[in-house]
Coordinates of C-alpha atoms and ligand atoms in Angstrom, one line a residue:
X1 CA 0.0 0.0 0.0
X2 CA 1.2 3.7 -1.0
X3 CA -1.7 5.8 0.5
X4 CA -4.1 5.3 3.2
X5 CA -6.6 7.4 3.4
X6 CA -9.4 8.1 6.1
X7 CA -12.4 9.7 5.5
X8 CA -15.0 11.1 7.5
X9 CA -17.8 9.6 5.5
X10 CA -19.1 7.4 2.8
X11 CA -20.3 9.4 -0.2
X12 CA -16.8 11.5 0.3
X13 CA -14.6 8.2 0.4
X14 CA -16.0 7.5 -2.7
X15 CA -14.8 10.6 -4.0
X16 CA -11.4 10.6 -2.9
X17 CA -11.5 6.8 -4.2
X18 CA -12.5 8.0 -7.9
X19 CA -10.1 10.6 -7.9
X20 CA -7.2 8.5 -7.0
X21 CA -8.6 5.6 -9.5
X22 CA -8.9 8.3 -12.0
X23 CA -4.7 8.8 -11.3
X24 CA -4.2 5.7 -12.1
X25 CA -3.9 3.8 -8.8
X26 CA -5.5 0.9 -8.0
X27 CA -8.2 1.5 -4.9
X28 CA -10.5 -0.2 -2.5
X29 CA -12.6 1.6 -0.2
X30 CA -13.4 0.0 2.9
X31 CA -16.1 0.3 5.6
X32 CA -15.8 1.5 9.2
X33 CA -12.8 1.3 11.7
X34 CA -10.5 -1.8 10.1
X35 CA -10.8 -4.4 12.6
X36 CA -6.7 -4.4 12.0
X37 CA -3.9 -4.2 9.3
X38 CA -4.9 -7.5 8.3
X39 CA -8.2 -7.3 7.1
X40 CA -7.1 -4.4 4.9
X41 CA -7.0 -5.3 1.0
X42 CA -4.0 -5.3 -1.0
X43 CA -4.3 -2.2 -3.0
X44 CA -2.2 1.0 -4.2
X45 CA -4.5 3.2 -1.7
X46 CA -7.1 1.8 0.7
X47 CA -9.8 4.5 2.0
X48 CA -11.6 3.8 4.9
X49 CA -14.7 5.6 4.9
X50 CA -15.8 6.4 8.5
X51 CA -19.1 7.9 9.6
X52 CA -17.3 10.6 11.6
X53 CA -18.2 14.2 10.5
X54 CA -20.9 15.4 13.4
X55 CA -19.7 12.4 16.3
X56 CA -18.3 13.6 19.8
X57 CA -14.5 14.9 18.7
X58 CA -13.1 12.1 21.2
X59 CA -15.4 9.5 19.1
X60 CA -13.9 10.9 15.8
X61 CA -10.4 11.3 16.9
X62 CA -10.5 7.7 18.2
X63 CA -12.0 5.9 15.5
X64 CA -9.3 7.4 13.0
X65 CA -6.4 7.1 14.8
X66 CA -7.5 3.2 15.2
X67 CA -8.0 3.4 11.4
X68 CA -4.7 5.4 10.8
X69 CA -3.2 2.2 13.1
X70 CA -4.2 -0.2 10.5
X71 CA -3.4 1.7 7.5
X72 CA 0.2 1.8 9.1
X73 CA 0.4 -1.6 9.8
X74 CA -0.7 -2.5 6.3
X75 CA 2.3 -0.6 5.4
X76 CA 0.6 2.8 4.0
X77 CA 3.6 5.3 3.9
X78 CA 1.5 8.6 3.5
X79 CA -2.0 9.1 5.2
X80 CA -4.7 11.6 3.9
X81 CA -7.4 12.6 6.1
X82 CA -10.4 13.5 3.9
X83 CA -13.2 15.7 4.8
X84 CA -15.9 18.0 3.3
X85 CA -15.0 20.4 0.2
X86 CA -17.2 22.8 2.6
X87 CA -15.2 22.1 5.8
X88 CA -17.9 21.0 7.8
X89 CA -16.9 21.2 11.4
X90 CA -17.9 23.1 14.4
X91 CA -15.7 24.9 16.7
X92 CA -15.7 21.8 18.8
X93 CA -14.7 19.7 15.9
X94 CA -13.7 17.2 14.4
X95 CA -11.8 18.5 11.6
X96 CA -8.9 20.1 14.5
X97 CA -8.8 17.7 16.8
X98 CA -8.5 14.5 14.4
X99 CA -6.0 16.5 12.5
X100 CA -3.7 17.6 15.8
X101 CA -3.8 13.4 16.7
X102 CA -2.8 12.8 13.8
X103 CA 0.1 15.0 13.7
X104 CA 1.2 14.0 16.8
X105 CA 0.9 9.7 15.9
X106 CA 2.8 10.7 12.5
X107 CA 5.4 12.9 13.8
X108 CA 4.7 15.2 11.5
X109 CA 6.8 18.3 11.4
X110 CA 3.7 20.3 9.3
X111 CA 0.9 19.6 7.6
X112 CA -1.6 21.3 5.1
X113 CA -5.6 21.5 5.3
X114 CA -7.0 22.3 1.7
X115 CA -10.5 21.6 1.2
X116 CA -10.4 23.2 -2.2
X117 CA -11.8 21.2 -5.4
X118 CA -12.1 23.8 -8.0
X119 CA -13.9 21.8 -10.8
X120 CA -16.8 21.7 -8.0
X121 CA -16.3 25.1 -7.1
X122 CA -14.9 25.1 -4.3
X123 CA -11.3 27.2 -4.1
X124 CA -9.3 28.9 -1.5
X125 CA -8.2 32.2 -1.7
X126 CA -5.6 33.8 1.0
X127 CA -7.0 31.3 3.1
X128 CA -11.1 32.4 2.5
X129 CA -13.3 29.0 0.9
X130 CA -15.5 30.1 -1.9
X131 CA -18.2 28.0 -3.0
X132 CA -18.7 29.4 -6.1
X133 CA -19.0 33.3 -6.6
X134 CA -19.9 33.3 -2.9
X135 CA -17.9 32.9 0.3
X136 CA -18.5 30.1 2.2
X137 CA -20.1 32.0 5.0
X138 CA -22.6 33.4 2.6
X139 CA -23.0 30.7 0.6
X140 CA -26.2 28.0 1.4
X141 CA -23.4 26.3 4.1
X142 CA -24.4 29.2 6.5
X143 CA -27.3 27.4 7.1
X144 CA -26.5 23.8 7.1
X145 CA -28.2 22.0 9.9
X146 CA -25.5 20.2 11.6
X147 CA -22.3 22.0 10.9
X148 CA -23.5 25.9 9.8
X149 CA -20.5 27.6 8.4
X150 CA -20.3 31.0 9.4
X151 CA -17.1 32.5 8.4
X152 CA -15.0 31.7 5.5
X153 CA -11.4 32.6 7.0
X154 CA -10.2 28.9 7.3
X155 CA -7.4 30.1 9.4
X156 CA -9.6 31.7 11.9
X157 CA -12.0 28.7 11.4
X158 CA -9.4 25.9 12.2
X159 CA -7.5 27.7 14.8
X160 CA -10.5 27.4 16.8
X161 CA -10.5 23.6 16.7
X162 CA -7.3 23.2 17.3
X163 CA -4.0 23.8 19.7
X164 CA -1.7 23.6 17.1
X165 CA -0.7 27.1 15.2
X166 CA -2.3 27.6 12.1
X167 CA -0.7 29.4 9.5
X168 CA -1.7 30.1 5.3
X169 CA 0.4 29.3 2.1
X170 CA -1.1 31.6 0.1
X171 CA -1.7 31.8 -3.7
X172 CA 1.8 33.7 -4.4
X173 CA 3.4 31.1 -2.5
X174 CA 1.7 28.6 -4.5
X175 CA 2.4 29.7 -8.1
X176 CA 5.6 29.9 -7.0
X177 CA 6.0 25.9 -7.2
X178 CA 6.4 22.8 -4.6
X179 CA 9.8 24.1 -3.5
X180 CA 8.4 27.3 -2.6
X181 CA 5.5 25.7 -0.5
X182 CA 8.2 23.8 1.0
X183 CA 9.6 26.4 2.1
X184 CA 6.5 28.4 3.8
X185 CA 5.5 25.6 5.4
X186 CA 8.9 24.7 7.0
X187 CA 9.0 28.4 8.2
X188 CA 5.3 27.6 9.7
X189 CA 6.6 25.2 11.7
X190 CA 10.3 26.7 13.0
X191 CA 9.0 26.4 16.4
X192 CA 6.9 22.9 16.3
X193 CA 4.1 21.4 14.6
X194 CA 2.2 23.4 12.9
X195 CA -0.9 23.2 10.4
X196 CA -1.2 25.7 6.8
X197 CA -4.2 26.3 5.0
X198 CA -3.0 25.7 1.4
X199 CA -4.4 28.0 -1.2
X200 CA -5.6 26.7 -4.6
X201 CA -7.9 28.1 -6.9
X202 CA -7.1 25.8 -9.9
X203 CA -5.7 22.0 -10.3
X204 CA -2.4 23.4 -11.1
X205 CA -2.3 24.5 -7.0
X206 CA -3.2 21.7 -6.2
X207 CA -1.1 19.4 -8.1
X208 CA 2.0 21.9 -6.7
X209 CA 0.6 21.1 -3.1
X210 CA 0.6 17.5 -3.8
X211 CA 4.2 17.7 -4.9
X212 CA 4.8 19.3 -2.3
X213 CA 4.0 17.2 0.4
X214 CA 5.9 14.1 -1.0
X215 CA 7.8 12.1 1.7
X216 CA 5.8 13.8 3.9
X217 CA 3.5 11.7 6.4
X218 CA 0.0 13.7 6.7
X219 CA -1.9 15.4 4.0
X220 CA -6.0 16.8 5.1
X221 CA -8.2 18.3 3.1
X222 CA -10.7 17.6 0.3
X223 CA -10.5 15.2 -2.3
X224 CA -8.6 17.8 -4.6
X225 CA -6.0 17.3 -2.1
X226 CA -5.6 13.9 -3.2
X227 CA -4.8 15.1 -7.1
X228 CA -1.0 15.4 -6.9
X229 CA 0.0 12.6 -4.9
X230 CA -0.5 9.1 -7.2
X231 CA 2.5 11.5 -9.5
X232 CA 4.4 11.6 -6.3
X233 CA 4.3 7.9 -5.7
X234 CA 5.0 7.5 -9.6
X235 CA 7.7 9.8 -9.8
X236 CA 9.4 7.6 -6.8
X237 CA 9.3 4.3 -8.7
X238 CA 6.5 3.2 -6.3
X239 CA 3.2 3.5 -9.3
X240 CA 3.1 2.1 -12.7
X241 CA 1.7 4.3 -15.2
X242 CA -1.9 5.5 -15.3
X243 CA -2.8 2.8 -18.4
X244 CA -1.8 -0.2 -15.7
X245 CA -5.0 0.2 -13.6
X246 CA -6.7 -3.2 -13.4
X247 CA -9.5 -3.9 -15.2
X248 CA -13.7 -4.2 -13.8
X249 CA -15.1 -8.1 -14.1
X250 CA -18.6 -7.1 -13.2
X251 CA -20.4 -10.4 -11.8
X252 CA -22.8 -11.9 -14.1
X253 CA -26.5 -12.1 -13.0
X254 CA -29.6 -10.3 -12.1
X255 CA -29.6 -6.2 -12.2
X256 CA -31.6 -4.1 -9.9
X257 CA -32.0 -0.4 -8.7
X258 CA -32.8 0.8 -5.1
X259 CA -34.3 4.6 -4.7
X260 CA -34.6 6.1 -1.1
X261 CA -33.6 9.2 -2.2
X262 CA -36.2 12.2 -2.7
X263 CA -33.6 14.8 -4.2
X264 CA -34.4 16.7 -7.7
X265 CA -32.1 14.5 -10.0
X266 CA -33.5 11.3 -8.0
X267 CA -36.9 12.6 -9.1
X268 CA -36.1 12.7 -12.8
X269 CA -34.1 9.3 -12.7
X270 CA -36.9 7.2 -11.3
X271 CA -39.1 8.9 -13.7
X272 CA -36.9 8.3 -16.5
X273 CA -36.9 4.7 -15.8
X274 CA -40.2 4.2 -15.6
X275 CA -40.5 5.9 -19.4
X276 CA -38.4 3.2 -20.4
X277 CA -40.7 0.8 -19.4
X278 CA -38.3 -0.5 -16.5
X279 CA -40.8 -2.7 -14.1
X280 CA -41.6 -0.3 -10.8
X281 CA -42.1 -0.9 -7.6
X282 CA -43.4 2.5 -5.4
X283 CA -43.0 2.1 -1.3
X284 CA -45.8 3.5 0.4
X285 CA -44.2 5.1 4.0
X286 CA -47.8 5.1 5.6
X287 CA -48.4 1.3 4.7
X288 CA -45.0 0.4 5.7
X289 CA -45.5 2.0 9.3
X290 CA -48.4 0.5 9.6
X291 CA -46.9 -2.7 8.6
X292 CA -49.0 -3.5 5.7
X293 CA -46.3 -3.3 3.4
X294 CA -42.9 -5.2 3.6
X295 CA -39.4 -6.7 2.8
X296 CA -40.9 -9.7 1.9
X297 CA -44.0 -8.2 -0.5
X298 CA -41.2 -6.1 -2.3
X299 CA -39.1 -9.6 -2.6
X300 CA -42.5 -11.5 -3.8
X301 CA -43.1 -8.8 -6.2
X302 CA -39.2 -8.9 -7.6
X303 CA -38.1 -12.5 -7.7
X304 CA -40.3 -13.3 -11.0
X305 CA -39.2 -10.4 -12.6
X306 CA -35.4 -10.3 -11.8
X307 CA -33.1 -10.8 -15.1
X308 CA -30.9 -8.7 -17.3
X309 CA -33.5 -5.9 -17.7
X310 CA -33.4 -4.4 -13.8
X311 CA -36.0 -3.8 -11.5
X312 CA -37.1 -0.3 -9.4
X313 CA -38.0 -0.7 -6.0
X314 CA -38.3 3.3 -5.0
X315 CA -39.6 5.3 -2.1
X316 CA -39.1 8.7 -4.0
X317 CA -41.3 11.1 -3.7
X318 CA -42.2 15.2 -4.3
X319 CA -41.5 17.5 -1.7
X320 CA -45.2 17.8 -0.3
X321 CA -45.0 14.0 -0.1
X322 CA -41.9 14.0 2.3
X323 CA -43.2 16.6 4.2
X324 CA -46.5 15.2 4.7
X325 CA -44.7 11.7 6.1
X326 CA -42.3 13.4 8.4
X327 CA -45.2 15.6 10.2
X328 CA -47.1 12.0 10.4
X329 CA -44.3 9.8 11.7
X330 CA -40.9 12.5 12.5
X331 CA -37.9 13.2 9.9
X332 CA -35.6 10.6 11.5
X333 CA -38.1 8.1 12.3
X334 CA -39.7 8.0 8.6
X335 CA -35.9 8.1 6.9
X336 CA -34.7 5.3 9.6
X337 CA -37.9 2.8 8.6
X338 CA -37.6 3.3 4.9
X339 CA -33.7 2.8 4.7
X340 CA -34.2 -0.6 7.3
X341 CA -37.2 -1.7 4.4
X342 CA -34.3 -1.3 1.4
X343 CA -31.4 -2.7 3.2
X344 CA -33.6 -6.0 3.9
X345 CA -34.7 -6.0 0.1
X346 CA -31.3 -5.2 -0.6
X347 CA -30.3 -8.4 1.1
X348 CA -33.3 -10.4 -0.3
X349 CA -32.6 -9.8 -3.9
X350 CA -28.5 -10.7 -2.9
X351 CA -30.3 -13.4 -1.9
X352 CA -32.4 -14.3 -5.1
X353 CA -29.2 -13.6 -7.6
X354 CA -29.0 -9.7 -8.1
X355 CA -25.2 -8.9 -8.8
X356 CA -25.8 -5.9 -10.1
X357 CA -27.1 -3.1 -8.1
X358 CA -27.3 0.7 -8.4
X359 CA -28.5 2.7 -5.4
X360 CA -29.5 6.4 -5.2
X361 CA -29.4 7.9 -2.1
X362 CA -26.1 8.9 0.0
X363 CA -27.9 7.6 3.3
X364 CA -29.4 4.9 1.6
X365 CA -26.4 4.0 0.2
X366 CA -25.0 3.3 3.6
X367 CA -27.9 1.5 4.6
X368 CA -27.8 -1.1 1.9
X369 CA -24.0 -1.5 2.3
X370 CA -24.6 -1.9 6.1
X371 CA -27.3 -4.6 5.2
X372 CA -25.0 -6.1 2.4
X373 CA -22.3 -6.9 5.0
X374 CA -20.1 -5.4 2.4
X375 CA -17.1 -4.2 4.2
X376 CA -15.0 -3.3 1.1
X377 CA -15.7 -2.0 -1.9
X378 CA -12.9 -1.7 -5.2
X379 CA -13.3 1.2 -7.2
X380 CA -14.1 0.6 -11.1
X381 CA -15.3 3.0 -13.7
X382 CA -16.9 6.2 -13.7
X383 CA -20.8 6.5 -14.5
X384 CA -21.0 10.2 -14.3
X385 CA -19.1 12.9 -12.3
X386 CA -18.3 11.6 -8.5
X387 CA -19.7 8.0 -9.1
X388 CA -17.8 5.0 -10.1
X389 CA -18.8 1.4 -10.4
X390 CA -17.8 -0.4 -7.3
X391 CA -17.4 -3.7 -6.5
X392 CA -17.7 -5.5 -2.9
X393 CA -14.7 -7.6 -2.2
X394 CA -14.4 -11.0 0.6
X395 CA -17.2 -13.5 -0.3
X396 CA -19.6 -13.0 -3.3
X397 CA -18.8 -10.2 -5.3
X398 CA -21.2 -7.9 -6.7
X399 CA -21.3 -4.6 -8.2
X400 CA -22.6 -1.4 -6.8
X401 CA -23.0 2.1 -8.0
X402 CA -24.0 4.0 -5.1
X403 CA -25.2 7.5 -5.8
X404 CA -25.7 10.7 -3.7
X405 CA -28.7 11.7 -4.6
X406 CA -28.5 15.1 -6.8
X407 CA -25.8 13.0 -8.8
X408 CA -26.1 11.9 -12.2
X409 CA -27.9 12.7 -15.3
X410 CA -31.7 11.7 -16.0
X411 CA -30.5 8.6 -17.9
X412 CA -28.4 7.9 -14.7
X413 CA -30.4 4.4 -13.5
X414 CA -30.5 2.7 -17.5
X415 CA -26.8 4.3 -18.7
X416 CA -25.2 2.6 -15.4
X417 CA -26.1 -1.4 -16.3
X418 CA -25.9 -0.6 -19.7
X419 CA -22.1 0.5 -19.1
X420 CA -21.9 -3.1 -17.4
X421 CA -22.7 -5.0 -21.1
Ligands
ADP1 P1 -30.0 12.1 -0.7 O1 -28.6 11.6 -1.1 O2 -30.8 12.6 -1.8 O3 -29.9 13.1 0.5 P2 -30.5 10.0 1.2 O4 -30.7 8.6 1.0 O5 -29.2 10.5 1.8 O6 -30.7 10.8 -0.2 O7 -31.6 10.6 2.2 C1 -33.0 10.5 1.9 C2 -33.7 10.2 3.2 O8 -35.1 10.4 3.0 C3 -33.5 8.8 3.7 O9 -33.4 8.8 5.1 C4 -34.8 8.1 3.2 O10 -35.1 6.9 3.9 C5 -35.8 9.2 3.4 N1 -37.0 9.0 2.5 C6 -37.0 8.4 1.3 N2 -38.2 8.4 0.8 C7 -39.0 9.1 1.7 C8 -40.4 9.4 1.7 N3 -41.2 9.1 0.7 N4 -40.9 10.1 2.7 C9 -40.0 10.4 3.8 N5 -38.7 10.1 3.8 C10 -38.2 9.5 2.8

């Protein structure tokens, strides 16, 4: 292993996974704290996508130093910790105090925090995010319900979460090449550890940042962090070149798609499919509560039906809808029961020969991997921007292309097994 990577939740370690795949290394993601260095895969990078963005700091420092452990012992030589392009923390956490443990596990001398990603929009400038035109504090992050973001100075920001001294290597620093960032951050750190925000408002920046930090322990940031680094590794002799990436044998057998999400492009998708005459099953939340609807009426409904041509098992709905079944039943409540019901047909059609499952939804998606038992994933190709083919590894494999839910074009559901052949 070159890179190990922890991230602090599932759609994101699929990101950073695709954008290190896309670099040509080979990648598996994993799921949850490794139980140790042996149950990591063999792989140029393994990610371990933790669920560890709002939890208690202690929680989220613990769980990814236990991961960083493993990664070490499976004989990662750099470690990226991978958060939000948004920095989504709180004054309390947890993007501070994960960082300042791992500093102090790695011995790192300095390291940089860079959330940018400017094909998405989000860039740092003398150390201020923008998410788009707009800075982060004015930007719809303001009002985020878990982790608002209220000021956009990410050396202010971090500073708070954290004892260590954080400094900026800004733009003209940048531009200035990897020797020159070098530089700034070794003068960060003349009097100990030390964290800098790294600028970046293109790929170039970040590629320099990348280069950088080779030979260095501890990267953070976003997944446009991640850009430079598989050139480090080849540069070193460690990485074939970009063409060697392995190849994705999907399983062959029965295709299916799984809809819990409610967002816009979600909307359009299941619509879409339905056009094309795909075979549709609608979940009704009220008859579900009520237990009049379940698992095992979905699965009775499916198992003539499964083949090549996939099957829709959806709970997607319009706005009004959603709103109507969280004032009847609570948000949480309505969101926990319809994820349990697709994680158990999940694992039903497993069951009945489905290898070949797409899933829209970002909590759904961890839902169905939970109820999959899937505790790796390899990266394969990309469907559309941000979501790759996957495939679980240990016992039977089967493909999964697991979608946050405002991802993909209309065609998203049919275009996705089609790519299969
Ligand atoms: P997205 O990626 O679009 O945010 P998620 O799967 O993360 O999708 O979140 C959607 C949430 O809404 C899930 O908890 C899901 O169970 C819940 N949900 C899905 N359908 C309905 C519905 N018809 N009514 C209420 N909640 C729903």
């Amino acid at each position: 292993m070159l890179l190990g990577v922890i991230a602090d939740d599932l759609t994101g370690a699929t990101d950073v996974s695709l954008m290190l795949a896309r670099e040509g290394m080979r990648v598996v993601q994993t799921v949850g704290v490794p139980a140790s260095a042996s149950a990591l895969p063999d792989a140029d990078a393994v990610v371990v996508s933790l669920k560890s963005r709002t939890n208690p700091a202690a929680e989220a420092v613990a769980w990814s130093l236990a991961s960083c452990e493993a990664l070490l012992g499976a004989g990662a030589r750099q470690i990226l910790f991978k958060y939000c392009s948004t920095f989504d923390s709180t004054d309390e956490g947890n993007i501070g105090p994960v960082t300042e443990a791992l500093v102090a596990r790695l011995k790192a001398p300095w390291t940089v925090a860079c959330p940018a990603f400017p094909a998405n929009g989000r860039s740092v400038y003398q150390g201020h995010l923008f998410v788009g035109q707009q800075l982060l504090s004015d930007s719809p992050m303001k009002d985020h319900p878990l982790t608002p973001m209220r000021d956009a100075n990410l050396v202010r920001v971090l500073q708070r979460q954290t004892r260590l001294p954080v400094g900026l290597a800004p733009t003209s620093t940048v531009n200035k090449g990897a020797a020159a960032v070098r530089g700034a951050f070794e003068a960060l750190a003349k009097d100990g550890p030390a964290i800098g925000i790294g600028d970046a408002i293109s790929d170039d920046h970040l590629r320099i940042l990348g280069e950088a930090f080779a030979g260095q322990p501890l990267l953070t940031g976003g997944s446009g962090i991640a850009l430079g680094l598989p050139a480090n590794f080849r540069r070193a002799g460690l990485l074939g070149d970009a063409g060697e990436a392995r190849s994705f044998g999907a399983p062959a057998g029965h295709s299916a798609i799984l809809a819990g999400s409610c967002s816009a492009a979600t909307r359009g998708q299941v619509q879409d499919a339905q056009e094309k005459g795909v075979p549709a099953f609608a979940l009704d939340p009220v008859a579900i509560a009520a237990g009049r609807m379940t698992a095992a009426d979905v699965l009775a409904w499916a198992r003539p039906k499964l083949g090549a041509a996939p099957i829709l098992v959806y709970s997607t709905a319009e706005p009004e809808a959603v709103r109507a079944v969280q004032e009847r039943f609570g948000r949480d409540e309505a969101g926990a029961m319809i994820e349990r019901l697709l994680g158990e047909v999940a694992k039903g059609l497993a069951a009945a020969g489905v290898k070949r499952l797409v899933v829209a939804g970002g909590e759904t998606s961890g839902a169905v991997v939970g109820a999959l038992g899937a505790a790796a994933l390899e990266i394969g190709p990309e469907i559309d921007p941000g979501v790759p083919w996957t495939l679980t590894a240990g016992g039977e494999p089967m493909a999964l292309a697991l979608k946050s839910g405002n991802f993909g074009t209309r065609d998203f559901f049919t275009k996705a097994l089609k790519m299969l052949g």
